[in-house]
Tab-separated table of C-alpha atoms in Angstrom:
chain	number	residue	atom	x	y	z
A	117	MET	CA	-14.799	9.466	3.886
A	118	LEU	CA	-11.681	9.430	5.977
A	119	LEU	CA	-12.537	7.250	8.391
A	120	VAL	CA	-13.344	5.285	5.521
A	121	HIS	CA	-9.786	5.975	4.409
A	122	SER	CA	-8.088	4.962	7.920
A	123	ILE	CA	-9.504	1.943	8.221
A	124	LEU	CA	-8.635	0.505	4.647
A	125	ARG	CA	-5.415	1.192	6.006
A	126	TRP	CA	-6.034	-1.466	8.245
A	127	ALA	CA	-7.467	-4.323	5.752
A	128	VAL	CA	-4.376	-3.239	3.504
A	129	LEU	CA	-1.842	-4.011	6.543
A	130	LEU	CA	-3.219	-6.925	7.327
A	131	THR	CA	-3.848	-8.714	3.528
A	132	GLY	CA	-0.734	-7.430	3.308
A	133	ILE	CA	0.978	-9.458	6.040
A	134	TRP	CA	-1.011	-12.348	4.299
A	135	ALA	CA	0.709	-11.974	0.825
A	136	VAL	CA	4.326	-11.766	2.258
A	137	ILE	CA	3.374	-14.487	4.800
A	138	ARG	CA	2.151	-17.737	2.417
A	139	ALA	CA	5.129	-16.126	0.218
A	140	PHE	CA	7.972	-16.549	2.574
A	141	LYS	CA	6.868	-19.697	3.889
A	142	GLY	CA	6.809	-20.611	0.144
A	143	VAL	CA	10.167	-20.449	-0.085
A	144	SER	CA	11.669	-21.545	2.482
A	145	GLY	CA	9.231	-25.072	2.689
A	146	LYS	CA	9.969	-25.046	-1.299
A	147	THR	CA	5.709	-25.773	-1.712
A	148	PRO	CA	4.284	-25.695	-4.170
A	149	PHE	CA	2.389	-22.622	-5.595
A	150	THR	CA	-1.779	-22.462	-4.196
A	151	ALA	CA	-4.673	-21.155	-4.926
A	152	ALA	CA	-4.719	-19.678	-1.402
A	153	ASP	CA	-1.316	-18.331	-2.322
A	154	ASN	CA	-2.864	-16.631	-5.392
A	155	LYS	CA	-5.877	-15.513	-3.089
A	156	ALA	CA	-3.475	-13.675	-0.600
A	157	GLY	CA	-1.643	-11.588	-3.413
A	158	LEU	CA	-4.943	-11.186	-5.203
A	159	PHE	CA	-6.373	-9.658	-1.534
A	160	PHE	CA	-3.955	-7.711	-0.983
A	161	MET	CA	-4.104	-5.982	-4.578
A	162	ILE	CA	-7.593	-5.711	-4.533
A	163	ALA	CA	-6.971	-3.654	-1.079
A	164	CYS	CA	-4.834	-1.532	-2.707
A	165	ASP	CA	-6.490	-0.726	-5.211
A	166	ILE	CA	-10.143	0.196	-2.692
A	167	GLN	CA	-7.575	1.772	-0.496
A	168	LEU	CA	-5.812	4.223	-3.876
A	169	LEU	CA	-9.749	5.109	-5.182
A	170	VAL	CA	-10.838	6.376	-1.969
A	171	GLY	CA	-7.470	8.282	-0.906
A	172	ILE	CA	-8.023	10.177	-4.949
A	173	ILE	CA	-11.422	10.469	-3.822
A	174	LEU	CA	-10.445	12.424	-0.365
A	175	PHE	CA	-6.919	14.480	-2.439
A	176	PHE	CA	-9.848	16.356	-4.677
A	177	THR	CA	-12.059	16.406	-1.551
A	178	SER	CA	-9.633	16.958	1.590
A	179	SER	CA	-9.477	20.317	3.070
A	180	LEU	CA	-6.112	19.824	3.465
A	181	VAL	CA	-5.027	18.953	0.180
A	182	THR	CA	-7.426	21.298	-1.346
A	183	THR	CA	-5.417	24.497	1.118
A	184	ALA	CA	-2.399	22.750	0.006
A	185	ARG	CA	-3.075	23.164	-3.751
A	186	ALA	CA	-4.124	26.081	-3.619
A	187	ASP	CA	-0.635	27.213	-3.456
A	188	MET	CA	2.116	24.727	-3.893
A	189	GLY	CA	5.109	26.952	-2.238
A	190	VAL	CA	3.631	27.548	0.999
A	191	ALA	CA	2.463	23.004	1.717
A	192	MET	CA	6.092	23.193	0.291
A	193	LYS	CA	7.494	24.374	3.271
A	194	ASP	CA	4.683	22.418	5.963
A	195	PRO	CA	6.193	19.711	6.705
A	196	MET	CA	2.373	17.820	7.395
A	197	LEU	CA	0.932	19.898	3.897
A	198	ARG	CA	4.022	18.457	1.692
A	199	PHE	CA	3.371	15.054	3.437
A	200	PHE	CA	-0.251	14.276	2.975
A	201	THR	CA	-0.563	16.520	-0.501
A	202	VAL	CA	2.931	14.812	-2.191
A	203	GLU	CA	4.595	12.202	0.072
A	204	HIS	CA	1.416	10.028	1.432
A	205	GLU	CA	0.678	10.103	-2.512
A	206	THR	CA	4.112	9.447	-3.750
A	207	LEU	CA	4.770	6.748	-1.862
A	208	ALA	CA	1.132	5.141	-1.597
A	209	ILE	CA	1.373	5.203	-5.483
A	210	ILE	CA	4.691	3.150	-5.634
A	211	ALA	CA	3.612	0.369	-3.158
A	212	ILE	CA	0.361	-0.472	-4.975
A	213	ALA	CA	2.107	-0.431	-8.422
A	214	LEU	CA	4.551	-2.787	-6.925
A	215	VAL	CA	1.922	-4.999	-5.988
A	216	HIS	CA	0.715	-5.166	-9.379
A	217	ILE	CA	3.642	-5.838	-10.678
A	218	GLY	CA	4.345	-8.413	-8.429
A	219	LYS	CA	1.236	-10.382	-8.990
A	220	SER	CA	1.272	-9.929	-12.540
A	221	LYS	CA	5.344	-11.173	-12.742
A	222	VAL	CA	3.629	-14.020	-10.851
A	223	LYS	CA	0.782	-15.078	-13.307
A	224	LYS	CA	4.098	-15.135	-16.186
A	225	ALA	CA	5.881	-17.386	-14.260
A	226	THR	CA	5.838	-21.098	-14.872
A	227	ASP	CA	7.782	-22.208	-11.713
A	228	ALA	CA	6.325	-22.431	-8.039
A	229	ALA	CA	9.327	-21.823	-6.363
A	230	LYS	CA	9.685	-18.119	-9.004
A	231	LYS	CA	6.781	-17.299	-7.683
A	232	HIS	CA	7.050	-17.786	-4.391
A	233	MET	CA	10.159	-15.816	-4.738
A	234	LEU	CA	8.778	-12.882	-7.045
A	235	ALA	CA	5.294	-12.776	-4.957
A	236	ARG	CA	7.873	-12.534	-1.364
A	237	ASN	CA	10.242	-9.909	-3.594
A	238	PHE	CA	7.338	-7.072	-4.525
A	239	TYR	CA	5.199	-7.869	-2.016
A	240	SER	CA	7.748	-7.468	1.113
A	241	ILE	CA	9.253	-4.023	-0.911
A	242	ALA	CA	5.308	-2.809	-0.637
A	243	LEU	CA	4.580	-3.614	2.439
A	244	VAL	CA	7.884	-1.917	3.616
A	245	LEU	CA	6.870	0.873	2.055
A	246	ILE	CA	3.280	1.380	3.966
A	247	LEU	CA	4.213	0.469	7.238
A	248	ILE	CA	6.164	3.992	6.050
A	249	ILE	CA	3.150	5.210	5.118
A	250	ILE	CA	1.369	4.377	8.187
A	251	GLY	CA	4.187	5.452	10.387
A	252	LEU	CA	3.753	8.720	9.375
A	253	VAL	CA	0.254	9.205	8.631
A	254	MET	CA	0.202	8.504	12.674
A	255	THR	CA	3.870	10.628	13.892
A	256	LYS	CA	3.455	13.662	10.888
A	257	GLY	CA	-0.679	13.331	10.785
A	258	GLN	CA	-1.042	13.039	14.940
A	259	ARG	CA	-4.165	10.982	13.596
A	260	GLY	CA	-3.019	7.922	15.634
A	261	PHE	CA	-4.831	4.080	14.479
A	262	TYR	CA	-8.584	5.796	12.977
């Protein structure tokens, strides 16, 4: 399951980059909001949701997190245990919430420029958080690119 979660991180990253690029192009080029723009945001959201589902399964089955949850006092003093038990999940949930809020606001907006601006703002912040999470996993978790 950890391998699936690790591979899915790249799907989240790629779809996020795609959605952000389309949003920036839409804002700078003042183009209409097309079905491709909508799909980019939708695929970003779907990739995040699948990643969240796999992450929840890992949270309850991972030996690392199970060990940390057994004694949270000790886990909070260990940077790696704290990261994988609290920090990783918190940042991920915030990022995914931003993607969902952004997608909802884009759907409700009536003007193409407003849709692109909302997509740019929400997806960009979410993508930055995701990049932070990936960087921390690769350094604190010492997991590399897999």
